[in-house]
Amino acid sequence: MATDIVNVGIFIDADTIISTQGGNTGNPVFVNNSANTIYMVSQKANEISGHGAAELNVKMHPNQDIRWRASTLTFGGQYTVNLYAISVTQGESLLDRVEPARSSEMIAEINPNDIQNPNVLEANLGYWSATAYKEGNVTYNFYFQIMKPHADGTLETVGRFYWDPYIDISWDN
C-alpha cells in the first residue's frame, strides 16, 4: 500500500554539473546529462520504476499529495541547491495546487563529544508540493540554482539549470 504522502528526494551532483556545463547566472540552462547527475528516490511502497534515476514513476491515489525536496551530493559545504520553480509542460490537468512550501524540522547533528547523543538543530526546509487529481503522465521542468555558501552566511548563485522529469500517476489499487 502506498504511503499517505509521496515524498520524493532529489539528489543533485552539483560538482559534476558545474565542472561539465560551467556556471551561469542568467537564464537557466538545460542539464545535458541528467541521467548521470540527478537522482530521484521515494519510498519503496510508492515506487513503480525509476528509483535513483532522473525520472521516477510513482503510484498515487486521488487527492494524494506529492512533495519534492532537493539536496546536493556535495558534502562539506562546497555547494547547496535550491528548487526555485516548477513548470508543468504536459498533463497539467492531472496535478492540482503545485506550490512551494516550508516545514520546520529537527535535525540530528553528530556530537563529537558524545556520539550517541547528537546535537539537535532546528531548520526551516523548503519543498514543492502538488496533489494528484487524475491518473496519467505528467512532464514538468524543475528549475534549480547551484549556490556556493560563504563564511559570512551568504549564498552566491553559480549556476541556474533545469531538467524535465516526469511522473506516472497510477492509482494504487
C-alpha angles and dihedrals in degrees: 000000000000119000122254093254124030106224115195121194115204116200116194123197095219094173093058094043092052094043094048102034102024127224126297131177099187126069115353117266123218113251102243097197104035092146088068100034108037124058125186122195137175139173112297091239090064099041125106097165143319099066107170094011134107088254123054130189115203138181115238138165130218113294093008116142127232123199128194124199126176134210134169126246087225110105122193098047102279092129140004129189136221126196099215104170144013125199120189107218100175130021095022091158091059095068130053132195098016101184147136119261140177135218132192110228138177113233126195115228123193111259106211090200094054113016094188093053107055125197113252121228125189114216136178105223127191129219141159123246139188138170124237109240104168139008118261146074123314123194118191141165118237114202118203141174125220107213135188115220118223129208091249090063097257127125124222117205108228098171144012117204144159140196133191111236123170137205130205111221106209119172111246105237 
